mmCIF file of C-alpha atoms in Angstrom:
data_model
loop_
_atom_site.group_PDB
_atom_site.id
_atom_site.type_symbol
_atom_site.label_atom_id
_atom_site.label_comp_id
_atom_site.label_asym_id
_atom_site.label_seq_id
_atom_site.Cartn_x
_atom_site.Cartn_y
_atom_site.Cartn_z
ATOM 1 C CA GLN A 1 108.957 135.835 95.514
ATOM 2 C CA VAL A 2 111.230 137.801 93.188
ATOM 3 C CA GLN A 3 111.439 141.534 93.753
ATOM 4 C CA LEU A 4 112.636 143.810 90.957
ATOM 5 C CA VAL A 5 113.630 147.463 91.254
ATOM 6 C CA GLU A 6 114.450 149.584 88.201
ATOM 7 C CA SER A 7 116.507 152.756 88.172
ATOM 8 C CA GLY A 8 118.320 155.006 85.743
ATOM 9 C CA GLY A 9 115.439 156.661 83.957
ATOM 10 C CA GLY A 10 115.321 160.374 83.292
ATOM 11 C CA LEU A 11 115.157 163.120 80.709
ATOM 12 C CA VAL A 12 117.554 163.026 77.764
ATOM 13 C CA GLN A 13 117.793 164.780 74.421
ATOM 14 C CA ALA A 14 117.248 162.916 71.190
ATOM 15 C CA GLY A 15 120.440 161.160 70.171
ATOM 16 C CA GLY A 16 121.521 160.748 73.754
ATOM 17 C CA SER A 17 122.029 157.679 75.896
ATOM 18 C CA LEU A 18 120.767 156.228 79.152
ATOM 19 C CA ARG A 19 121.468 153.052 81.048
ATOM 20 C CA LEU A 20 118.680 151.445 83.006
ATOM 21 C CA SER A 21 119.370 149.009 85.815
ATOM 22 C CA CYS A 22 117.156 146.403 87.391
ATOM 23 C CA VAL A 23 118.185 144.852 90.669
ATOM 24 C CA ALA A 24 116.598 141.565 91.651
ATOM 25 C CA SER A 25 116.230 139.843 94.986
ATOM 26 C CA GLY A 26 114.478 136.848 96.406
ATOM 27 C CA ARG A 27 115.312 133.920 94.140
ATOM 28 C CA THR A 28 118.169 132.459 92.099
ATOM 29 C CA PHE A 29 118.658 135.299 89.662
ATOM 30 C CA SER A 30 120.790 133.402 87.182
ATOM 31 C CA THR A 31 117.973 130.977 86.415
ATOM 32 C CA TYR A 32 115.683 133.743 85.212
ATOM 33 C CA ALA A 33 115.409 135.230 81.772
ATOM 34 C CA MET A 34 115.117 138.982 82.248
ATOM 35 C CA GLY A 35 113.038 141.061 79.915
ATOM 36 C CA TRP A 36 112.394 144.751 79.428
ATOM 37 C CA PHE A 37 109.091 146.191 78.328
ATOM 38 C CA ARG A 38 107.879 149.747 77.868
ATOM 39 C CA GLN A 39 104.590 151.551 77.872
ATOM 40 C CA SER A 40 103.827 154.958 76.404
ATOM 41 C CA PRO A 41 100.705 156.949 77.287
ATOM 42 C CA GLY A 42 97.682 155.580 75.474
ATOM 43 C CA LYS A 43 99.555 152.548 74.186
ATOM 44 C CA GLU A 44 99.820 148.950 75.235
ATOM 45 C CA ARG A 45 102.940 147.720 76.939
ATOM 46 C CA GLU A 46 105.412 146.416 74.373
ATOM 47 C CA PHE A 47 108.387 144.082 74.392
ATOM 48 C CA VAL A 48 111.820 145.705 74.208
ATOM 49 C CA GLY A 49 114.261 142.861 74.756
ATOM 50 C CA VAL A 50 115.165 139.793 76.780
ATOM 51 C CA ILE A 51 118.400 138.243 77.975
ATOM 52 C CA SER A 52 118.887 134.647 78.986
ATOM 53 C CA GLY A 53 119.937 133.648 82.484
ATOM 54 C CA SER A 54 123.440 132.868 81.259
ATOM 55 C CA ALA A 55 123.615 136.182 79.352
ATOM 56 C CA LEU A 56 124.649 134.240 76.260
ATOM 57 C CA VAL A 57 121.487 134.949 74.282
ATOM 58 C CA THR A 58 119.576 138.162 73.717
ATOM 59 C CA GLN A 59 116.598 139.102 71.626
ATOM 60 C CA TYR A 60 115.332 142.573 70.753
ATOM 61 C CA ALA A 61 112.323 144.240 69.267
ATOM 62 C CA ASP A 62 112.968 145.525 65.754
ATOM 63 C CA SER A 63 112.323 149.078 66.922
ATOM 64 C CA VAL A 64 115.366 149.051 69.228
ATOM 65 C CA LYS A 65 117.687 146.600 67.498
ATOM 66 C CA GLY A 66 121.116 148.119 67.000
ATOM 67 C CA ARG A 67 120.449 150.908 69.510
ATOM 68 C CA PHE A 68 119.701 149.079 72.766
ATOM 69 C CA THR A 69 121.899 146.473 74.431
ATOM 70 C CA LEU A 70 121.061 144.105 77.252
ATOM 71 C CA SER A 71 123.590 142.776 79.716
ATOM 72 C CA ARG A 72 123.525 141.272 83.167
ATOM 73 C CA ASP A 73 125.802 140.658 86.100
ATOM 74 C CA ASN A 74 124.549 137.649 87.994
ATOM 75 C CA SER A 75 127.020 138.231 90.826
ATOM 76 C CA VAL A 76 125.094 141.364 91.805
ATOM 77 C CA GLU A 77 121.722 140.185 90.503
ATOM 78 C CA THR A 78 121.402 143.086 88.106
ATOM 79 C CA VAL A 79 120.336 143.417 84.498
ATOM 80 C CA TYR A 80 121.142 146.474 82.408
ATOM 81 C CA LEU A 81 119.525 148.091 79.413
ATOM 82 C CA GLN A 82 121.940 150.388 77.608
ATOM 83 C CA MET A 83 120.015 152.723 75.333
ATOM 84 C CA THR A 84 121.772 154.798 72.685
ATOM 85 C CA SER A 85 120.647 157.010 69.809
ATOM 86 C CA LEU A 86 117.463 157.664 71.706
ATOM 87 C CA LYS A 87 114.440 158.987 69.848
ATOM 88 C CA PRO A 88 111.361 160.829 71.123
ATOM 89 C CA GLU A 89 109.333 157.711 70.341
ATOM 90 C CA ASP A 90 111.386 155.844 72.956
ATOM 91 C CA THR A 91 109.655 157.920 75.624
ATOM 92 C CA ALA A 92 107.869 155.500 77.946
ATOM 93 C CA VAL A 93 107.834 153.887 81.336
ATOM 94 C CA TYR A 94 110.314 151.038 81.182
ATOM 95 C CA TYR A 95 109.715 147.859 83.153
ATOM 96 C CA CYS A 96 111.973 144.943 83.848
ATOM 97 C CA ALA A 97 110.458 141.518 84.316
ATOM 98 C CA GLY A 98 111.657 138.058 85.247
ATOM 99 C CA SER A 99 110.613 134.696 83.853
ATOM 100 C CA GLY A 100 111.561 131.075 84.333
ATOM 101 C CA ARG A 101 110.880 130.457 80.636
ATOM 102 C CA LEU A 102 113.466 130.607 77.878
ATOM 103 C CA LEU A 103 113.549 134.053 76.238
ATOM 104 C CA PRO A 104 109.844 134.872 76.380
ATOM 105 C CA VAL A 105 108.629 137.888 74.433
ATOM 106 C CA ASN A 106 105.035 137.835 75.636
ATOM 107 C CA GLU A 107 104.422 139.704 78.872
ATOM 108 C CA SER A 108 101.989 137.029 80.019
ATOM 109 C CA ASN A 109 105.003 134.722 80.479
ATOM 110 C CA TYR A 110 106.558 137.031 83.058
ATOM 111 C CA PRO A 111 105.254 136.562 86.606
ATOM 112 C CA HIS A 112 107.656 139.054 88.191
ATOM 113 C CA TRP A 113 107.650 142.787 87.459
ATOM 114 C CA GLY A 114 109.298 145.931 88.696
ATOM 115 C CA GLN A 115 107.469 149.183 89.282
ATOM 116 C CA GLY A 116 108.910 150.915 86.211
ATOM 117 C CA THR A 117 111.155 153.888 85.519
ATOM 118 C CA GLN A 118 110.276 156.846 83.314
ATOM 119 C CA VAL A 119 112.376 157.649 80.269
ATOM 120 C CA THR A 120 111.640 160.881 78.449
ATOM 121 C CA VAL A 121 113.405 161.798 75.219
ATOM 122 C CA SER A 122 113.066 165.385 74.095
ATOM 123 C CA SER A 123 113.332 166.422 70.461
#
C-alpha cells in the first residue's frame, strides 16, 4: 500500500509562489508516475500535471502550463509541484496521486491518493 502525504499549502497573494511536496512510502516510488490534481469548491477535481517515474517526462494542464513545474527526488521518495505566478483561480485543495500507468491524466487511473493540502490565492 502506497501512502502519500502532501505539504506546503497556504495563503499567498496573486503573483506569488508556493512549492508543494508529496512524500511517499510503502512501495518502490521510482516505478510510479506521480500526478497532481486540484479541486475547488463546487467543482470537480481536475488534472494539474504528472511526472514519470524517471522524472524525464512531464505533462501539464493548459491552465498551468508555463507557471507550474513538476520535479521529483526518488532518493527521498518525494515529488514537488512548484507553482509560480499564482492566480486566484488556482485556489483549491491540491492532491498528489500515484499510478503504475504511464503518465495518466484521468484520476480513475490513480489508485493511491494523499489527503490534500489547501492553497489559497488572494487577489
